[in-house]
XYZ file of C-alpha atoms in Angstrom:
534
model
C 173.653 144.860 128.737
C 170.552 143.614 127.538
C 169.211 140.785 129.985
C 169.304 137.074 128.600
C 165.754 135.814 127.709
C 164.780 132.509 129.790
C 165.336 129.162 128.198
C 162.854 127.969 125.728
C 160.819 124.633 126.546
C 159.220 123.744 123.203
C 159.835 121.035 121.258
C 162.222 122.672 118.818
C 164.217 124.031 121.809
C 164.622 120.226 123.147
C 165.663 119.266 119.258
C 168.385 121.984 119.206
C 169.777 121.072 122.748
C 169.889 117.657 121.454
C 171.881 118.215 118.357
C 174.383 120.664 120.305
C 174.807 117.797 122.564
C 175.623 115.321 119.889
C 178.018 117.759 118.287
C 179.951 118.173 121.432
C 179.638 114.581 122.410
C 183.165 113.575 121.692
C 184.442 116.756 123.756
C 182.860 115.304 126.912
C 184.436 111.838 127.084
C 187.863 112.148 128.548
C 188.884 108.829 127.317
C 189.073 110.319 123.736
C 192.623 110.714 121.922
C 194.471 114.127 121.715
C 193.839 117.262 123.600
C 190.873 118.837 124.041
C 191.944 121.945 121.883
C 192.823 119.576 119.033
C 189.339 117.591 119.149
C 187.626 121.136 119.219
C 189.474 122.127 115.809
C 188.705 118.709 114.292
C 184.870 119.275 115.137
C 184.935 122.635 113.723
C 186.482 121.339 110.325
C 183.634 118.772 110.047
C 179.957 119.364 108.932
C 177.198 118.394 111.339
C 173.804 117.386 110.083
C 170.782 119.156 111.945
C 167.473 117.092 111.815
C 165.504 119.936 110.460
C 168.080 122.895 109.099
C 170.289 120.395 107.155
C 174.102 120.314 107.027
C 175.687 122.822 109.337
C 179.315 124.149 110.117
C 179.920 125.082 113.696
C 182.976 127.214 114.604
C 185.500 126.470 116.979
C 184.042 129.709 119.181
C 180.626 128.130 119.066
C 181.803 124.814 120.373
C 183.594 126.234 123.300
C 180.516 128.264 124.236
C 178.452 125.046 123.924
C 180.881 123.001 126.073
C 180.984 125.606 128.881
C 177.134 125.907 128.825
C 176.957 121.986 129.146
C 179.449 121.623 132.053
C 177.541 124.612 133.895
C 173.971 123.266 133.285
C 174.012 120.132 131.390
C 172.080 119.475 128.466
C 169.140 121.671 129.778
C 171.529 124.741 129.510
C 171.964 124.018 125.538
C 168.356 124.994 124.928
C 168.185 128.347 122.890
C 166.777 131.401 124.777
C 163.687 133.389 123.887
C 164.310 136.283 121.375
C 163.987 139.630 122.728
C 162.441 140.661 119.504
C 159.881 137.894 119.471
C 156.676 139.108 117.825
C 158.133 141.704 115.377
C 157.770 141.432 111.656
C 160.824 140.248 109.866
C 160.592 139.797 106.131
C 162.557 138.836 103.270
C 161.489 139.761 99.713
C 160.037 137.073 97.386
C 162.733 138.379 94.618
C 165.326 137.315 96.805
C 163.743 133.813 97.977
C 162.847 132.978 94.320
C 166.627 133.949 93.237
C 168.049 131.769 96.274
C 165.849 128.619 95.202
C 167.204 129.116 91.449
C 170.961 129.226 92.877
C 170.433 126.183 94.756
C 168.601 124.098 92.319
C 170.888 124.878 89.423
C 173.713 123.430 91.754
C 172.338 121.220 94.463
C 175.514 120.869 96.226
C 175.862 124.613 96.760
C 176.393 125.774 100.437
C 173.859 128.072 101.738
C 176.732 130.192 102.730
C 177.661 130.654 98.898
C 174.019 131.511 98.254
C 173.935 134.431 100.735
C 177.227 135.772 99.378
C 175.806 135.662 95.877
C 172.654 137.156 96.728
C 174.277 140.137 98.593
C 176.763 140.570 95.502
C 173.514 140.965 93.295
C 172.271 143.545 95.717
C 169.150 141.076 96.582
C 169.939 140.653 100.261
C 171.133 142.669 103.295
C 174.113 141.606 105.121
C 172.155 141.366 108.191
C 170.171 138.662 106.925
C 171.215 135.252 108.661
C 172.138 132.118 106.746
C 169.600 130.154 108.848
C 166.751 132.294 107.485
C 167.610 131.124 103.908
C 167.914 127.829 105.175
C 164.503 127.619 106.555
C 162.872 129.206 103.426
C 164.431 126.949 101.003
C 163.490 123.986 103.388
C 159.815 125.302 102.954
C 160.195 125.413 99.059
C 161.615 121.793 98.993
C 165.318 123.121 97.886
C 167.458 122.084 100.977
C 170.397 119.940 100.142
C 168.658 117.159 102.225
C 165.616 117.258 99.979
C 167.618 117.423 96.786
C 169.673 114.360 97.903
C 173.317 115.594 97.836
C 174.386 114.705 101.180
C 177.456 112.267 101.202
C 177.395 108.911 102.929
C 178.721 108.408 106.412
C 181.534 106.441 107.260
C 181.259 103.392 109.733
C 183.906 101.875 111.859
C 183.781 98.342 113.753
C 183.339 99.091 117.466
C 184.162 96.872 120.541
C 182.779 97.133 123.854
C 184.884 95.874 127.011
C 182.514 96.670 129.947
C 178.978 96.533 131.022
C 176.774 99.537 129.982
C 179.037 100.509 127.141
C 176.190 99.766 124.683
C 172.738 98.393 125.378
C 170.710 97.197 122.018
C 166.934 97.637 121.992
C 164.263 96.507 120.103
C 160.521 95.071 119.978
C 159.320 91.657 118.931
C 155.796 90.843 117.828
C 154.908 87.394 119.529
C 151.747 85.101 120.155
C 148.281 86.382 121.076
C 146.937 87.135 124.452
C 143.976 88.396 126.315
C 144.473 92.417 126.747
C 142.989 93.713 130.458
C 139.675 94.548 128.828
C 139.379 91.110 127.256
C 140.270 91.654 123.843
C 142.616 89.404 121.779
C 145.802 91.184 120.818
C 149.384 90.330 119.598
C 151.759 90.610 122.372
C 154.970 92.452 121.952
C 158.108 91.850 123.943
C 160.316 95.170 124.543
C 163.898 94.396 125.434
C 167.354 96.322 125.841
C 170.356 93.683 126.012
C 173.856 94.664 127.349
C 176.402 93.900 124.477
C 179.274 92.861 126.901
C 177.142 90.586 129.017
C 174.491 89.637 126.844
C 172.066 90.028 129.805
C 168.520 91.524 129.377
C 168.891 94.723 131.589
C 164.886 94.968 130.773
C 162.437 92.875 129.092
C 158.602 92.606 129.125
C 155.625 91.731 127.163
C 153.072 94.518 126.417
C 149.747 94.662 124.570
C 151.159 97.576 122.155
C 154.308 99.029 120.881
C 154.281 102.668 121.609
C 156.225 105.362 123.478
C 154.544 104.381 126.683
C 155.670 100.842 126.860
C 159.118 101.981 125.758
C 159.239 104.278 128.506
C 158.458 101.532 130.892
C 161.133 99.210 129.672
C 163.802 101.847 129.616
C 162.649 102.963 133.141
C 162.978 99.217 134.326
C 166.513 99.205 133.251
C 167.428 102.536 134.393
C 166.103 102.153 137.978
C 167.792 98.800 138.333
C 171.119 99.203 136.618
C 171.714 103.007 135.955
C 172.345 104.581 132.634
C 174.569 103.042 129.768
C 176.910 104.904 127.884
C 175.114 104.181 124.419
C 171.635 102.884 123.751
C 171.584 101.509 120.134
C 168.114 101.028 118.440
C 166.806 100.621 115.039
C 164.875 103.604 113.242
C 161.315 102.738 114.254
C 159.076 105.657 115.084
C 159.034 105.208 118.712
C 162.811 105.328 118.964
C 163.012 108.464 117.044
C 161.190 110.263 119.730
C 162.956 113.630 120.352
C 161.968 113.461 124.055
C 163.563 109.940 124.510
C 166.943 111.138 123.304
C 166.688 114.233 125.325
C 166.105 112.544 128.326
C 168.607 109.963 127.899
C 171.201 112.727 127.167
C 170.487 114.461 130.387
C 171.612 111.131 131.949
C 175.017 111.218 129.804
C 173.535 108.474 127.602
C 173.628 108.869 123.801
C 170.700 107.352 121.793
C 172.214 105.978 118.600
C 170.233 104.443 115.579
C 171.018 101.973 112.959
C 171.216 103.213 109.577
C 167.989 102.120 107.453
C 168.359 98.849 105.826
C 171.862 98.366 107.392
C 171.734 96.926 110.852
C 175.433 96.314 111.725
C 175.834 95.399 115.436
C 172.161 94.309 115.976
C 172.893 90.694 116.010
C 172.928 90.414 119.747
C 169.468 91.297 120.090
C 168.213 89.098 116.765
C 169.877 86.157 118.578
C 167.771 86.981 121.789
C 164.396 86.883 119.506
C 165.383 83.260 118.644
C 164.515 82.443 122.543
C 161.379 84.536 122.372
C 160.386 82.278 119.185
C 160.931 79.139 121.065
C 158.936 80.392 124.099
C 155.844 81.446 121.516
C 155.751 77.955 120.204
C 155.280 76.537 123.538
C 152.560 79.295 124.168
C 150.750 78.395 121.095
C 150.879 74.740 122.111
C 148.363 75.792 125.040
C 144.761 75.043 124.572
C 143.653 78.672 126.015
C 144.814 81.989 125.585
C 146.578 83.531 128.718
C 146.302 87.313 129.854
C 149.332 89.426 129.493
C 150.024 89.470 133.010
C 150.287 85.540 133.112
C 152.305 85.434 129.833
C 155.122 87.571 131.841
C 155.032 85.358 134.771
C 155.553 82.315 132.362
C 158.244 84.284 130.543
C 160.298 85.151 133.468
C 160.753 81.228 134.244
C 161.112 80.163 130.839
C 163.992 83.093 130.313
C 165.805 82.105 133.533
C 165.950 78.660 133.126
C 166.847 78.533 129.305
C 168.818 81.741 128.973
C 170.120 83.263 132.118
C 171.498 79.910 133.412
C 172.158 78.460 130.036
C 175.968 78.883 128.906
C 176.497 81.422 126.119
C 178.566 80.545 123.209
C 180.261 83.829 122.958
C 180.670 84.482 126.830
C 181.904 80.881 127.613
C 179.533 81.426 130.748
C 175.991 82.038 131.488
C 174.693 85.480 131.153
C 173.778 85.490 134.954
C 177.417 84.709 135.821
C 178.577 87.442 133.578
C 177.143 90.144 135.762
C 178.017 88.901 139.047
C 180.832 91.370 139.367
C 178.572 94.532 137.949
C 177.728 97.106 140.314
C 174.521 98.725 139.788
C 174.059 102.716 139.456
C 170.253 103.047 139.653
C 169.146 106.704 138.994
C 166.832 108.460 141.474
C 163.226 107.754 140.903
C 162.133 111.312 141.170
C 164.764 112.429 138.477
C 163.513 109.437 136.093
C 159.686 110.530 136.685
C 160.468 114.024 135.754
C 162.650 113.089 132.803
C 160.576 110.359 131.128
C 157.162 112.182 130.970
C 155.240 111.226 127.778
C 154.477 114.235 125.578
C 151.438 114.732 123.504
C 149.528 117.637 121.768
C 146.028 118.159 122.641
C 143.389 120.747 122.217
C 141.642 122.294 125.177
C 137.793 121.831 124.673
C 135.915 124.814 124.052
C 132.836 124.341 126.265
C 134.319 122.417 129.349
C 137.906 123.513 129.200
C 139.372 119.758 129.349
C 142.062 118.026 127.576
C 141.840 114.241 127.226
C 144.653 111.933 128.061
C 144.576 108.074 128.217
C 140.946 108.224 128.227
C 140.660 110.449 131.197
C 139.728 114.141 130.989
C 141.528 116.946 132.793
C 140.500 120.290 133.694
C 142.411 123.240 132.282
C 142.174 127.122 133.142
C 139.393 128.882 131.374
C 142.176 131.124 129.543
C 143.220 128.005 127.919
C 139.805 126.932 125.897
C 140.282 126.297 122.451
C 144.016 126.496 122.371
C 146.571 123.833 121.524
C 148.562 123.056 124.287
C 151.276 120.239 125.124
C 150.625 117.755 127.839
C 153.354 115.965 129.835
C 152.364 113.017 131.991
C 153.235 109.767 133.415
C 150.980 107.054 131.925
C 151.352 104.959 134.988
C 150.335 107.737 137.552
C 147.576 109.740 136.008
C 146.787 111.848 139.073
C 147.849 115.064 137.424
C 149.234 116.158 134.243
C 151.447 119.256 133.487
C 149.766 121.541 130.459
C 152.201 123.874 128.307
C 150.920 126.718 126.392
C 153.070 128.586 123.935
C 156.265 126.863 124.983
C 155.781 127.564 128.712
C 154.455 125.797 131.618
C 150.731 126.795 132.158
C 149.520 124.685 135.062
C 149.045 121.291 136.779
C 145.776 119.896 135.581
C 143.610 117.659 137.805
C 141.197 114.957 136.726
C 137.399 115.015 136.374
C 135.720 112.077 137.943
C 135.676 109.290 135.738
C 133.305 106.024 135.401
C 133.934 102.778 136.569
C 136.220 100.486 134.492
C 134.716 97.322 133.055
C 135.841 94.060 134.611
C 138.436 92.103 132.852
C 137.200 89.191 130.833
C 138.589 85.790 131.949
C 139.439 83.168 129.540
C 137.313 80.301 128.826
C 138.475 77.143 130.671
C 140.162 74.416 128.647
C 137.982 71.796 126.820
C 140.641 68.849 127.923
C 143.672 67.882 129.835
C 147.146 68.766 128.034
C 150.584 68.698 129.090
C 151.631 72.481 130.136
C 155.171 72.769 129.719
C 155.491 76.265 130.826
C 153.299 75.806 134.056
C 156.102 72.998 134.978
C 159.086 75.557 134.277
C 157.105 77.892 136.613
C 156.697 75.455 139.312
C 160.247 74.453 139.160
C 161.213 78.142 139.201
C 159.209 78.551 142.458
C 160.803 75.739 143.827
C 164.420 76.992 143.200
C 163.293 80.482 144.638
C 162.420 79.209 147.978
C 165.602 76.624 148.039
C 167.666 79.767 147.222
C 166.577 81.683 150.400
C 167.894 80.809 154.163
C 166.262 77.655 155.242
C 163.069 78.692 157.233
C 161.334 76.919 159.708
C 157.621 77.561 158.063
C 155.880 76.246 161.195
C 157.214 78.803 163.334
C 156.048 81.893 160.957
C 152.530 80.762 161.051
C 151.484 82.797 164.247
C 148.904 85.333 163.042
C 149.064 88.540 164.859
C 145.553 90.462 165.009
C 147.347 93.939 164.816
C 148.733 92.792 161.273
C 146.066 93.952 159.198
C 145.882 95.098 155.686
C 147.001 98.650 156.771
C 150.119 97.324 158.434
C 150.738 94.980 155.284
C 150.831 97.721 153.015
C 153.170 99.768 155.350
C 155.552 96.788 155.725
C 155.822 96.282 152.091
C 156.287 99.917 151.116
C 159.139 100.196 154.079
C 161.000 96.974 153.126
C 161.049 97.248 149.470
C 160.714 100.923 148.598
C 158.142 100.341 146.110
C 155.144 102.659 145.328
C 152.133 101.402 147.151
C 149.246 103.483 145.846
C 146.804 103.860 142.742
C 146.893 100.770 140.751
C 149.529 99.138 142.855
C 147.498 99.692 145.890
C 144.687 97.948 144.308
C 146.728 95.088 143.381
C 147.994 94.863 147.079
C 144.472 94.997 148.429
C 143.357 92.012 145.911
C 146.417 89.930 147.148
C 145.387 90.654 150.979
C 141.934 89.588 150.091
C 142.964 86.352 148.585
C 145.577 85.405 150.944
C 145.168 87.278 154.378
C 145.079 87.444 157.014
C 149.187 86.426 157.166
C 151.900 86.159 159.481
C 153.936 89.436 159.867
C 157.034 87.351 160.374
C 156.476 85.281 156.960
C 155.643 88.224 155.032
C 158.933 90.275 156.293
C 161.026 87.010 155.429
C 159.487 87.015 151.932
C 160.322 90.607 151.178
C 163.407 90.680 152.629
C 164.422 87.578 150.235
C 162.720 89.477 147.334
C 164.827 92.465 147.817
C 168.131 90.295 147.806
C 166.924 88.835 144.332
C 165.447 91.895 142.844
C 166.539 94.815 144.538
C 164.283 97.705 145.849
C 162.038 100.236 143.905
C 160.280 97.614 141.575
C 156.716 97.343 140.858
C 154.815 95.933 143.850
C 153.597 92.948 141.595
C 157.221 91.576 141.913
C 157.318 91.481 145.664
C 153.705 90.200 145.846
C 154.654 86.939 143.590
C 157.594 86.181 146.172
C 155.227 86.609 149.038
C 152.484 84.386 147.150
C 155.293 81.627 146.572
C 156.211 81.531 150.561
C 152.459 81.284 151.483
C 152.036 78.499 149.301
C 155.070 76.768 150.545
C 154.071 77.221 154.136
C 150.484 75.741 153.282
C 152.214 72.993 151.667
C 154.274 72.059 154.820
C 151.363 72.441 156.954
C 149.367 69.968 154.865
C 152.387 67.579 154.933
C 152.679 67.924 158.890
C 149.028 67.070 159.131
C 149.173 64.028 156.971
C 151.935 62.771 158.980
């Protein structure tokens, strides 16, 4: 018996695995009606659309094989294996291809299987030639059934979702102008995913760009807090049609579904959400100065909580915050998330210095890769190294070269005159309610400064209690916070962090926990000031 080749790791292999998973998806759901054998027979009788090969038919035997592979190794096992004859010349006569194109164009709806049979009867094609080979060449000549526009319309049904996580609806919204970290003025983009059942925003954040990096951040915030949904539903924007996104979600048993072009049934949930964002924008535009993207998110958190999460929803008959009281989160392992949601990018290794450029930084590759086109996989928030793949296989983990200093962020110009700041009022009220929700504390008793509680001990306590990653850019933010507010009382820091974990959970960005500590410190300072005045 010939030994099987290793599973391929190139982009086409991922696309094939995703197609196979989508075909057998109904077979993996035990809640579907009918026996498994009946459902297999029903799927075999259908035609299935492959993104590159067009409409395909899948036999029952193949469906059973795919289902067995998926049960044994998940979606990774659905990837095709390397060909044993890879590299050998496999040719098809030009005469046979010309005749195949004629047969397809004279009857655009003709199946490729019929074209293959007709070529064989005319003695132009050997019986060993696979149908997929003809499909590939017809597609290159612009003669596939999809290119000739003969595929039938899909039927749609009205769906109903009963539980949290059955359907998450995602989209982006372009909002007001803000200051980017480097000081330039950009339009902020709000990326969000809403749970259809509870109308609760499982993840929402303002960004300076709409790309795969920010989409990855939004999705990870939802998965690390709530766990994966059954279905993620989005429009057909380019970032949502990434094969890597669909493949990563499928590995978590989550199906990525796109709405049909110009036909967005079921997306009214997210469209209603944007009305809240538009009201927030009008208040932002009423301010006399532009805010940074970080400040915009702080203001949005207070606005969203007070005007949406705690406001009764007409469809629910309760507030979204009340609708999720009984929901039990199922967060995924952060290590699994980092491996699945690596950003992929094609790069060419520079001939002179052997480096590839990623997010403005250069990473040194092996000298054997100079001049080659490679695929780089990386975490945009953790650029300590990148993975380099060449010819569909992992080649190395490349380390960065030294980089220059980053320019300081430009601060906005001070306002020219006083004006009522509604969003600041909301944030102040939000901070007050944050403290009132905590267990009553005697802040005067939390003021003893321990000389042994220095910055290093502060970072250690933050990481231990919150399980947050305190290194790289996050460590820089913690250092800036300590420089502004330290030294602090260890008892005060621990009380603030324990309250933050109860509110926000563990494993969030360190900025979330620093904001709560900041609120506790300011309240303590205020209480001491009132005591002195008394």
